[in-house]
Coordinates of C-alpha atoms in Angstrom, one line a residue:
Chain A
M119 CA 5.5 -30.4 35.0
N120 CA 9.3 -29.9 35.1
G121 CA 11.1 -27.0 33.3
R122 CA 12.2 -29.1 30.4
A123 CA 8.7 -30.3 29.5
K124 CA 7.3 -26.9 29.9
A125 CA 9.9 -25.4 27.5
N126 CA 9.1 -28.2 25.0
L127 CA 5.4 -27.5 25.3
F128 CA 6.0 -23.8 24.9
S129 CA 8.1 -24.2 21.8
G130 CA 5.6 -26.7 20.4
L131 CA 2.8 -24.2 20.9
K132 CA 4.9 -21.6 19.2
Y133 CA 5.1 -23.7 16.1
V134 CA 1.4 -24.4 16.2
F135 CA 0.6 -20.7 16.2
L136 CA 3.1 -19.9 13.5
A137 CA 1.8 -22.7 11.3
L138 CA -1.8 -21.6 11.9
Y139 CA -0.9 -18.0 11.0
A140 CA 1.0 -19.2 7.9
L141 CA -2.1 -21.2 6.9
L142 CA -4.3 -18.2 7.4
T143 CA -2.1 -16.1 5.2
F144 CA -1.7 -18.8 2.5
F145 CA -5.2 -20.3 2.5
P146 CA -7.1 -17.7 0.5
L147 CA -4.5 -17.8 -2.2
W148 CA -4.3 -21.5 -2.3
W149 CA -8.1 -21.9 -2.4
T150 CA -8.2 -19.4 -5.3
F151 CA -5.5 -21.4 -7.1
S152 CA -7.4 -24.6 -6.6
N153 CA -10.7 -23.1 -7.8
S154 CA -9.1 -21.8 -11.0
F155 CA -8.8 -25.4 -12.1
R156 CA -12.5 -26.3 -11.4
T157 CA -15.7 -25.8 -13.3
N158 CA -18.4 -23.6 -11.8
S159 CA -20.6 -26.6 -11.0
Q160 CA -17.8 -28.3 -9.2
I161 CA -17.1 -25.2 -7.2
F162 CA -20.8 -25.0 -6.3
T163 CA -21.3 -28.6 -5.3
Q164 CA -18.2 -29.1 -3.2
T165 CA -15.5 -27.0 -1.3
R166 CA -12.1 -28.5 -2.1
L167 CA -8.6 -27.5 -1.4
L168 CA -7.3 -29.6 -4.2
P169 CA -8.9 -29.5 -7.6
E170 CA -10.3 -32.7 -9.1
T171 CA -7.7 -32.3 -11.8
F172 CA -5.1 -29.7 -12.8
A173 CA -5.8 -30.6 -16.4
Y174 CA -9.0 -28.5 -16.6
L175 CA -7.7 -25.3 -18.1
N176 CA -10.9 -23.9 -19.6
N177 CA -11.0 -21.0 -17.1
Y178 CA -7.5 -19.9 -18.1
A179 CA -8.3 -20.4 -21.8
S180 CA -11.4 -18.3 -21.6
I181 CA -9.9 -15.4 -19.6
M182 CA -7.0 -15.4 -22.1
R183 CA -9.5 -14.9 -24.9
Q184 CA -10.9 -11.9 -23.1
N185 CA -9.1 -8.6 -22.2
I186 CA -6.5 -10.1 -19.9
P187 CA -3.5 -10.3 -22.2
R188 CA -4.0 -6.7 -23.3
A189 CA -4.4 -5.6 -19.7
M190 CA -1.3 -7.4 -18.8
W191 CA 0.6 -5.6 -21.5
N192 CA -0.9 -2.3 -20.4
S193 CA 0.2 -2.8 -16.8
F194 CA 3.6 -3.8 -17.9
S195 CA 4.3 -0.9 -20.3
I196 CA 2.8 1.7 -18.0
T197 CA 4.9 0.4 -15.1
A198 CA 8.1 0.2 -17.1
L199 CA 7.7 3.7 -18.5
S200 CA 6.9 5.1 -15.0
L201 CA 10.0 3.5 -13.5
L202 CA 12.1 4.8 -16.4
L203 CA 10.8 8.3 -15.9
L204 CA 11.3 8.1 -12.2
I205 CA 14.9 6.9 -12.4
A206 CA 15.8 9.4 -15.2
C207 CA 14.5 12.3 -13.0
S208 CA 15.4 11.2 -9.5
I209 CA 19.0 10.1 -10.0
P210 CA 20.4 13.4 -11.3
A211 CA 18.2 15.4 -9.0
A212 CA 19.3 13.4 -5.9
Y213 CA 22.9 13.8 -7.1
F214 CA 22.5 17.5 -7.4
M215 CA 20.9 17.8 -3.9
S216 CA 23.6 15.6 -2.4
Q217 CA 26.5 17.5 -4.0
Y218 CA 25.6 21.1 -4.2
R219 CA 24.3 23.8 -2.0
F220 CA 22.5 26.8 -3.2
K221 CA 20.2 29.4 -1.8
L222 CA 17.0 27.4 -2.1
S223 CA 18.5 24.0 -1.2
N224 CA 16.5 23.7 2.0
L225 CA 13.3 24.8 0.4
V226 CA 13.6 22.4 -2.5
F227 CA 14.5 19.5 -0.2
G228 CA 11.7 20.5 2.1
L229 CA 9.3 20.5 -0.8
F230 CA 10.2 17.0 -1.8
S231 CA 10.0 15.8 1.7
A232 CA 6.5 17.4 2.2
G233 CA 5.2 15.1 -0.6
V234 CA 5.5 12.2 1.8
I235 CA 2.7 13.5 4.0
V236 CA 0.3 14.3 1.2
P237 CA -2.0 11.4 0.4
R238 CA -2.1 10.8 -3.4
L239 CA -5.7 10.3 -3.2
S240 CA -6.3 13.8 -2.0
I241 CA -5.1 15.3 -5.4
L242 CA -7.1 12.9 -7.6
I243 CA -9.8 15.4 -8.5
A244 CA -7.4 18.1 -9.4
T245 CA -5.3 15.7 -11.4
F246 CA -8.4 14.5 -13.3
S247 CA -9.4 18.0 -14.2
N248 CA -5.9 18.8 -15.4
F249 CA -5.8 15.7 -17.5
Q250 CA -9.1 16.7 -19.0
K251 CA -7.8 20.1 -19.9
M252 CA -4.6 18.8 -21.4
G253 CA -6.5 16.2 -23.4
F254 CA -4.7 13.4 -21.7
L255 CA -7.7 11.3 -20.8
Q256 CA -7.9 9.4 -24.1
K257 CA -4.2 8.6 -24.1
Q258 CA -2.5 5.7 -22.5
Y259 CA 0.8 7.0 -21.1
P260 CA 0.3 10.4 -19.5
I261 CA -0.6 8.6 -16.2
T262 CA 3.1 7.6 -16.0
L263 CA 3.9 11.2 -15.3
C264 CA 1.7 11.1 -12.2
Y265 CA 3.1 7.8 -11.1
A266 CA 6.7 9.0 -11.4
A267 CA 5.8 12.3 -9.6
F268 CA 4.2 10.3 -6.7
E269 CA 7.2 8.2 -6.2
L270 CA 9.6 11.2 -6.3
P271 CA 9.4 12.2 -2.6
I272 CA 10.4 8.8 -1.1
S273 CA 12.9 8.2 -3.9
M274 CA 14.6 11.5 -3.4
F275 CA 14.7 10.9 0.3
L276 CA 16.3 7.4 -0.1
L277 CA 18.7 8.4 -2.9
V278 CA 20.0 11.6 -1.4
G279 CA 20.6 9.6 1.8
F280 CA 22.6 7.0 -0.1
M281 CA 24.6 9.5 -2.1
Q282 CA 25.5 11.6 0.9
S283 CA 27.0 8.5 2.6
I284 CA 29.6 8.2 -0.1
P285 CA 32.9 9.4 1.6
A286 CA 34.0 12.8 0.4
S287 CA 37.5 11.5 -0.1
V288 CA 36.3 9.1 -2.9
L289 CA 34.7 12.0 -4.7
E290 CA 37.8 14.2 -4.2
S291 CA 40.1 11.5 -5.7
G292 CA 37.7 11.2 -8.6
K293 CA 38.0 14.9 -9.2
I294 CA 41.8 14.8 -9.1
D295 CA 41.7 12.0 -11.7
G296 CA 39.9 14.5 -13.9
C297 CA 36.3 13.5 -13.6
N298 CA 33.9 16.4 -14.4
S299 CA 30.6 16.6 -12.5
F300 CA 28.8 14.3 -14.9
S301 CA 31.4 11.5 -15.1
L302 CA 31.6 11.7 -11.3
L303 CA 27.9 10.8 -11.3
A304 CA 28.2 8.1 -13.9
R305 CA 31.4 6.5 -12.8
I306 CA 31.5 6.9 -9.0
V307 CA 28.2 8.0 -7.4
L308 CA 25.8 5.8 -9.4
P309 CA 27.7 2.6 -9.0
M310 CA 28.2 3.3 -5.3
S311 CA 24.5 4.0 -4.7
R312 CA 23.3 0.9 -6.7
N313 CA 21.5 -0.5 -3.6
G314 CA 19.6 2.7 -3.2
V315 CA 18.5 2.7 -6.8
V316 CA 17.4 -1.0 -6.5
T317 CA 15.3 -0.1 -3.4
V318 CA 13.7 2.8 -5.2
L319 CA 12.9 0.6 -8.3
I320 CA 11.3 -2.1 -6.1
L321 CA 9.2 0.3 -4.1
A322 CA 8.0 2.0 -7.3
F323 CA 7.4 -1.3 -9.1
V324 CA 5.1 -2.7 -6.4
S325 CA 3.2 0.6 -6.0
V326 CA 2.7 1.3 -9.7
W327 CA 1.9 -2.2 -10.7
N328 CA -0.7 -2.5 -8.0
E329 CA -2.1 1.1 -8.3
F330 CA -5.9 1.3 -8.6
A331 CA -7.5 4.7 -7.9
Y332 CA -5.7 6.7 -10.5
A333 CA -5.8 4.0 -13.1
S334 CA -9.5 3.8 -12.7
I335 CA -10.1 7.5 -13.2
L336 CA -7.4 8.7 -15.6
I337 CA -7.7 5.8 -18.1
P338 CA -11.3 5.7 -19.2
N339 CA -10.4 4.1 -22.6
I340 CA -11.2 0.4 -22.3
K341 CA -8.3 -0.5 -24.6
F342 CA -5.8 0.9 -22.1
K343 CA -7.1 -0.5 -18.9
T344 CA -4.6 -2.1 -16.6
M345 CA -4.7 -5.4 -14.8
T346 CA -5.9 -4.0 -11.5
I347 CA -8.9 -2.3 -13.2
V348 CA -9.8 -5.3 -15.2
L349 CA -9.8 -7.4 -12.1
A350 CA -11.9 -5.0 -10.1
N351 CA -14.4 -5.0 -13.0
A352 CA -14.4 -8.8 -13.2
K353 CA -16.2 -8.7 -9.9
N354 CA -19.3 -7.4 -11.7
E355 CA -18.6 -9.0 -15.2
Y356 CA -18.0 -12.6 -14.2
I357 CA -20.4 -12.3 -11.3
T358 CA -21.1 -16.0 -10.9
D359 CA -18.3 -17.4 -12.9
Y360 CA -16.1 -18.2 -9.9
G361 CA -13.6 -20.4 -11.8
M362 CA -12.9 -17.6 -14.2
M363 CA -12.6 -15.1 -11.4
A364 CA -10.1 -17.3 -9.7
A365 CA -8.1 -17.8 -12.9
G366 CA -8.0 -14.0 -13.3
V367 CA -6.6 -13.5 -9.9
I368 CA -4.0 -16.1 -10.4
V369 CA -2.8 -14.7 -13.7
A370 CA -2.8 -11.2 -12.2
V371 CA -0.7 -12.1 -9.2
L372 CA 1.7 -14.5 -10.9
P373 CA 4.2 -11.9 -12.2
M374 CA 4.4 -10.3 -8.8
I375 CA 4.8 -13.6 -7.0
A376 CA 7.5 -14.6 -9.5
V377 CA 9.4 -11.3 -8.9
Y378 CA 8.9 -11.8 -5.2
S379 CA 10.3 -15.3 -5.1
F380 CA 13.5 -14.1 -6.9
L381 CA 14.1 -10.9 -5.1
Q382 CA 12.5 -11.6 -1.8
E383 CA 15.2 -10.3 0.5
K384 CA 15.5 -7.0 -1.5
I385 CA 11.8 -6.6 -1.7
V386 CA 11.1 -7.1 2.0
S387 CA 14.0 -4.9 3.1
G388 CA 13.2 -2.3 0.5
M389 CA 9.5 -2.0 1.3
V390 CA 10.2 -1.9 5.0
A391 CA 12.8 0.9 4.5
G392 CA 10.3 2.7 2.3
A393 CA 7.5 2.4 4.8
V394 CA 9.5 3.3 7.9
K395 CA 11.4 6.2 6.4
G396 CA 8.4 7.6 4.5
Chain B
M260 CA 22.8 18.3 1.6
G261 CA 25.9 19.0 -0.5
T262 CA 28.6 21.6 0.0
F263 CA 29.7 22.6 -3.5
K264 CA 28.5 25.7 -5.3
P265 CA 26.7 24.7 -8.5
K266 CA 27.3 26.3 -11.9
P267 CA 24.2 27.4 -13.8
Q268 CA 24.3 24.4 -16.1
H269 CA 24.2 22.0 -13.1
A270 CA 20.6 23.1 -12.6
L271 CA 19.8 20.7 -15.5
Y272 CA 20.3 17.8 -13.0
L273 CA 17.5 19.1 -10.9
L274 CA 15.0 20.6 -13.3
P275 CA 13.3 17.6 -14.8
A276 CA 12.5 16.2 -11.4
L277 CA 11.4 19.5 -10.0
A278 CA 9.2 20.3 -13.0
L279 CA 7.6 16.9 -12.9
Y280 CA 7.0 17.2 -9.2
L281 CA 5.6 20.8 -9.3
V282 CA 3.3 20.1 -12.2
F283 CA 1.9 16.7 -11.1
F284 CA 2.1 16.8 -7.4
I285 CA 2.5 20.3 -5.7
G286 CA 0.4 22.0 -8.4
P287 CA -2.6 19.7 -8.1
F288 CA -2.3 20.0 -4.3
A289 CA -2.6 23.7 -4.4
Q290 CA -5.4 23.4 -7.0
T291 CA -7.3 21.1 -4.6
M292 CA -7.2 23.7 -1.9
G293 CA -8.5 26.3 -4.4
F294 CA -11.2 24.0 -5.8
S295 CA -12.5 23.4 -2.3
L296 CA -13.6 27.0 -2.1
T297 CA -15.7 26.8 -5.3
K298 CA -18.9 25.4 -6.6
W299 CA -17.9 23.6 -9.7
D300 CA -19.2 20.7 -11.8
G301 CA -15.8 20.1 -13.5
I302 CA -17.1 21.4 -16.9
N303 CA -18.6 24.9 -16.7
E304 CA -17.3 28.0 -15.0
S305 CA -16.6 27.6 -11.3
A306 CA -17.9 30.0 -8.7
F307 CA -16.1 31.1 -5.6
I308 CA -18.2 30.3 -2.6
G309 CA -15.8 30.6 0.3
F310 CA -16.1 28.0 3.0
S311 CA -19.6 26.9 2.0
N312 CA -18.5 23.4 1.0
Y313 CA -17.0 22.9 4.4
L314 CA -20.0 24.2 6.2
E315 CA -22.3 22.0 4.2
M316 CA -20.1 19.0 4.6
F317 CA -19.9 19.0 8.3
K318 CA -23.7 19.2 8.5
E319 CA -24.1 16.3 6.0
P320 CA -25.0 13.0 7.8
V321 CA -23.2 10.8 5.3
F322 CA -20.1 12.8 5.7
Q323 CA -20.3 12.6 9.5
Q324 CA -20.8 8.9 9.3
S325 CA -17.9 8.5 6.9
L326 CA -15.7 10.4 9.2
V327 CA -16.6 8.4 12.2
R328 CA -16.3 5.2 10.2
V329 CA -12.8 6.1 9.1
L330 CA -11.8 6.9 12.7
K331 CA -13.2 3.6 13.8
W332 CA -11.3 1.8 11.0
A333 CA -8.0 3.5 12.0
L334 CA -8.5 2.4 15.6
I335 CA -9.4 -1.2 14.7
Q336 CA -6.6 -1.4 12.1
A337 CA -3.9 -0.1 14.4
A338 CA -5.0 -2.2 17.4
S339 CA -5.4 -5.4 15.6
Q340 CA -2.5 -5.2 13.2
I341 CA 0.0 -4.1 15.8
G342 CA -1.4 -6.5 18.4
I343 CA -1.3 -9.5 16.1
A344 CA 2.0 -8.5 14.5
L345 CA 3.6 -8.1 18.0
F346 CA 2.4 -11.5 19.0
V347 CA 3.7 -13.2 15.8
A348 CA 6.9 -11.2 15.8
N349 CA 7.6 -12.4 19.4
L350 CA 7.2 -16.0 18.3
L351 CA 9.5 -15.4 15.3
R352 CA 12.1 -13.7 17.3
A353 CA 14.0 -16.3 19.3
N354 CA 15.8 -18.6 16.8
V355 CA 12.8 -20.4 15.5
R356 CA 13.6 -23.0 12.9
G357 CA 12.2 -21.9 9.6
A358 CA 11.9 -18.2 10.6
V359 CA 13.0 -17.2 7.1
F360 CA 10.3 -19.4 5.5
F361 CA 7.6 -18.1 7.8
R362 CA 8.6 -14.5 7.2
S363 CA 8.5 -14.9 3.5
V364 CA 5.1 -16.5 3.6
F365 CA 3.7 -13.8 5.9
F366 CA 4.9 -11.1 3.5
I367 CA 3.3 -12.5 0.3
P368 CA 0.0 -10.6 0.6
V369 CA 1.8 -7.3 1.0
V370 CA 3.1 -7.4 -2.5
I371 CA -0.2 -8.4 -4.2
S372 CA -2.5 -5.7 -5.6
S373 CA -5.5 -4.6 -3.6
A374 CA -7.7 -5.4 -6.6
A375 CA -6.6 -9.1 -6.7
I376 CA -6.9 -9.4 -2.9
C377 CA -10.4 -7.9 -3.0
L378 CA -11.6 -10.2 -5.8
M379 CA -10.3 -13.2 -3.8
F380 CA -12.2 -12.0 -0.7
V381 CA -15.4 -11.4 -2.7
V382 CA -15.4 -15.1 -3.3
M383 CA -14.3 -15.9 0.2
Y384 CA -17.3 -14.0 1.5
D385 CA -19.7 -15.4 -1.0
N386 CA -23.0 -16.6 0.5
D387 CA -23.1 -20.0 -1.2
I388 CA -19.6 -21.1 -1.9
G389 CA -17.5 -18.8 0.2
L390 CA -15.0 -20.3 2.6
V391 CA -16.2 -18.2 5.5
N392 CA -19.8 -19.4 5.4
T393 CA -18.7 -23.0 4.5
A394 CA -16.5 -23.1 7.5
L395 CA -19.2 -21.8 9.8
R396 CA -21.7 -24.4 8.5
L397 CA -19.1 -27.2 8.9
L398 CA -18.6 -26.1 12.5
G399 CA -22.3 -26.3 13.1
L400 CA -22.5 -22.5 13.4
G401 CA -24.8 -22.2 10.4
R402 CA -26.9 -19.6 12.1
F403 CA -24.0 -17.2 12.1
T404 CA -23.6 -17.1 8.3
H405 CA -24.1 -13.8 6.7
I406 CA -24.0 -12.2 3.2
W407 CA -21.0 -10.6 4.7
L408 CA -20.5 -7.8 2.2
G409 CA -24.2 -7.3 1.5
E410 CA -25.6 -6.7 4.9
Q411 CA -25.5 -3.3 6.6
S412 CA -24.5 -4.7 9.9
T413 CA -21.5 -6.7 8.7
A414 CA -20.3 -5.1 5.4
F415 CA -18.0 -2.6 6.9
Y416 CA -16.2 -4.9 9.3
A417 CA -16.0 -7.7 6.6
A418 CA -14.4 -5.2 4.3
I419 CA -11.8 -3.8 6.6
V420 CA -10.7 -7.3 7.6
V421 CA -9.2 -7.5 4.1
P422 CA -6.6 -4.7 4.4
I423 CA -5.9 -5.7 7.9
W424 CA -5.1 -9.2 6.8
Q425 CA -3.1 -8.0 3.8
G426 CA -1.0 -5.5 5.7
L427 CA 0.0 -7.7 8.6
G428 CA 3.1 -9.1 7.0
M429 CA 4.7 -5.7 6.7
Y430 CA 4.3 -5.0 10.5
I431 CA 5.5 -8.4 11.4
V432 CA 8.7 -7.8 9.5
I433 CA 9.2 -4.3 10.9
L434 CA 8.7 -5.6 14.5
V435 CA 10.9 -8.6 14.1
S436 CA 13.8 -6.5 13.0
G437 CA 13.0 -4.1 15.8
L438 CA 13.0 -7.0 18.3
Q439 CA 16.3 -8.4 16.9
G440 CA 17.9 -5.0 17.6
L441 CA 17.1 -5.2 21.4
P442 CA 20.1 -6.1 23.6
E443 CA 20.1 -9.7 24.7
E444 CA 21.7 -9.0 28.1
V445 CA 18.6 -7.2 29.5
Y446 CA 16.6 -10.3 28.9
E447 CA 19.1 -12.6 30.5
S448 CA 19.3 -10.5 33.7
S449 CA 15.5 -10.2 33.9
M450 CA 15.2 -14.0 33.6
L451 CA 17.7 -14.3 36.5
D452 CA 15.4 -11.9 38.4
G453 CA 12.6 -14.3 37.8
A454 CA 10.4 -12.3 35.4
N455 CA 8.0 -14.4 33.4
A456 CA 7.4 -14.0 29.7
W457 CA 4.4 -11.8 30.2
Q458 CA 6.3 -9.4 32.5
R459 CA 9.2 -9.4 30.2
F460 CA 7.0 -8.4 27.3
W461 CA 5.3 -5.5 29.2
R462 CA 8.3 -4.2 31.2
I463 CA 11.1 -4.7 28.8
T464 CA 10.1 -5.5 25.2
L465 CA 7.4 -3.0 24.8
P466 CA 9.1 0.1 26.3
M467 CA 12.3 -0.6 24.4
L468 CA 10.4 -1.2 21.2
W469 CA 8.2 1.8 21.6
P470 CA 9.9 4.0 19.0
I471 CA 9.2 1.3 16.4
V472 CA 5.7 0.7 17.6
Q473 CA 5.1 4.5 17.3
V474 CA 6.1 4.3 13.6
C475 CA 3.7 1.4 13.1
I476 CA 0.9 3.3 14.8
I477 CA 1.4 6.3 12.4
L478 CA 1.6 4.0 9.4
T479 CA -1.6 2.0 10.3
V480 CA -3.7 5.0 11.2
S481 CA -2.7 7.2 8.3
G482 CA -3.1 4.2 6.0
A483 CA -6.7 3.8 7.1
F484 CA -7.5 7.5 6.7
K485 CA -6.6 7.6 3.0
N486 CA -7.6 4.2 2.0
F487 CA -9.8 4.0 -1.0
D488 CA -9.4 0.7 -2.9
Y489 CA -10.8 -1.9 -0.5
I490 CA -14.1 -0.2 0.3
Y491 CA -14.6 1.0 -3.3
I492 CA -14.0 -2.5 -4.8
L493 CA -15.7 -4.6 -2.1
T494 CA -18.8 -2.6 -1.4
A495 CA -18.6 0.8 -3.3
G496 CA -19.8 2.4 -0.1
G497 CA -23.0 0.3 0.1
P498 CA -25.3 -1.2 1.0
G499 CA -27.0 2.1 1.2
S500 CA -24.2 4.3 2.4
S501 CA -23.3 2.0 5.3
T502 CA -19.7 1.5 4.4
H503 CA -18.7 4.9 3.0
V504 CA -15.4 6.3 4.2
L505 CA -14.0 9.7 3.4
A506 CA -12.1 8.4 0.4
T507 CA -15.1 6.7 -1.3
Y508 CA -17.4 9.6 -0.3
M509 CA -15.0 12.0 -2.0
Y510 CA -15.0 9.9 -5.1
D511 CA -18.7 9.6 -5.1
K512 CA -19.3 13.3 -4.8
A513 CA -16.8 14.3 -7.4
F514 CA -17.0 11.7 -10.1
V515 CA -20.6 10.4 -9.7
G516 CA -22.3 13.6 -8.4
L517 CA -20.0 15.9 -10.5
R518 CA -19.4 18.2 -7.5
F519 CA -15.7 18.8 -7.9
G520 CA -15.6 21.7 -5.5
Y521 CA -17.3 19.8 -2.7
G522 CA -15.2 16.6 -3.5
S523 CA -12.1 18.7 -3.2
A524 CA -13.2 19.9 0.2
V525 CA -13.5 16.3 1.3
A526 CA -10.0 15.7 -0.1
V527 CA -8.6 18.5 2.0
V528 CA -10.2 16.9 5.1
I529 CA -8.5 13.6 4.2
F530 CA -5.2 15.4 3.9
A531 CA -5.7 17.4 7.1
L532 CA -6.8 14.4 9.1
G533 CA -3.6 12.5 8.3
M534 CA -1.4 15.5 9.0
L535 CA -3.1 16.5 12.2
F536 CA -2.9 12.9 13.5
T537 CA 0.8 12.4 12.6
M538 CA 1.8 15.8 14.1
G539 CA -0.4 15.5 17.1
F540 CA 0.8 12.0 17.8
K541 CA 4.5 12.9 17.5
L542 CA 4.0 15.9 19.7
L543 CA 2.2 14.0 22.4
T544 CA 4.6 11.0 22.4
T545 CA 7.8 12.9 22.3
R546 CA 6.9 15.2 25.2
E547 CA 6.6 12.2 27.5
E548 CA 10.2 11.1 27.0

């Protein structure tokens, strides 16, 4: 075999591997998608990667009659509120840490950084007992306080980094133009750290929307259950109704896939930054 | 950190975040440490019992097995995720047509919730209709079919395939960007020296990529230590206690057995394990350089 043929073979093999791996990644999702348009007896009699017809929507209709729409709303409102809280707390705090120095600066920053190494799961029991004492367990939104607090360490780390990289000369000229500390934040620092804020929002969105352990413990009220909990329970509830299970999965992942297809670049780079720096 | 001296009113910038963080993160962490020294059912008065929970725990077979299992998981997860991701990242590195497409497909599972992924795999592993058994039967390997999540011998491995499969995209992307940062000239000169692809990988790529691989090792291992969702949703620790890991064991003891003190001691072990590994690993690997 000459060099050219060898190179061709090699690059051919490369595509075969890549395509195979892509298939391996996409297959389970596609199969689930296909099953969501099939009746249970169809699923039982034959394995197919394309449904007999896409017009069979009974699975979707029946999960929509169940608790899915409410769970969707719960997930949505809890996520939105958590992000709002996180942003409202972390932006001013990061601004403060990046601009000012005081006696306990290092201690406070160290405290925030330390949060990165504490697994959230390890404080689940204590959090539950606090929620019990505070009477939070029957309410829907106290969990957002936890979610915001959990995202604070990585958010502070990223935002402080972003804000520190703003050249001092820019801030100086802002001050000469008569900006006080707050308008400096609103007019100069915030617009210039927009990318950092977007990264923080993306990281928090993915993590809060997908969160399972805390949602399963801190929200016992069936009315307030989020999508991830309803899905996990579906495993036992729809035990043999595979079409409905598939439809549930598809409805649950659709919002995330939609967001991902629009913001792909930002999500990938944001999550990688979050993982590596955390 | 900044340079300006704050005025008292500027503390308002910091206070909401700090309060939230102290009440809902640092506080519960300190409480967990405290609870772990008590006997407490979560309702009645707690009693201080020193290190009894820890002593009991380390003698408890299910705990020992969970600890060993989580170490096994970490090892398998790190080796397979980093191994496969390195392989795929190497394929994606040199101007492959469609690299962007492949990358975005590979990353999809990373953004999906563990609950949705688990439900998908419950069906994949199903005895009658699951793709895994169907594929085996099609290939004439019918005698290798299992009730994957229901048999003691297979349940744990079947369960940890799921997070390994799901997380791969993240490591592929991390490693691709690492590979793209390596200087091209080194490769060119090594090709002139007649090094083959295998030698290039071991002698050049891996040593230069090592700092990033290190990060991946820490992420995969500590990820496995604290992981709760997959085992809990897929097997809930069963059949028997054959798939319990520290996280599900903790949950079980605290919220099913109502032993909050003992559960907190397990929580402390989960925290300590991750911290010891990260610190130990960093210490060992930086000394070599």
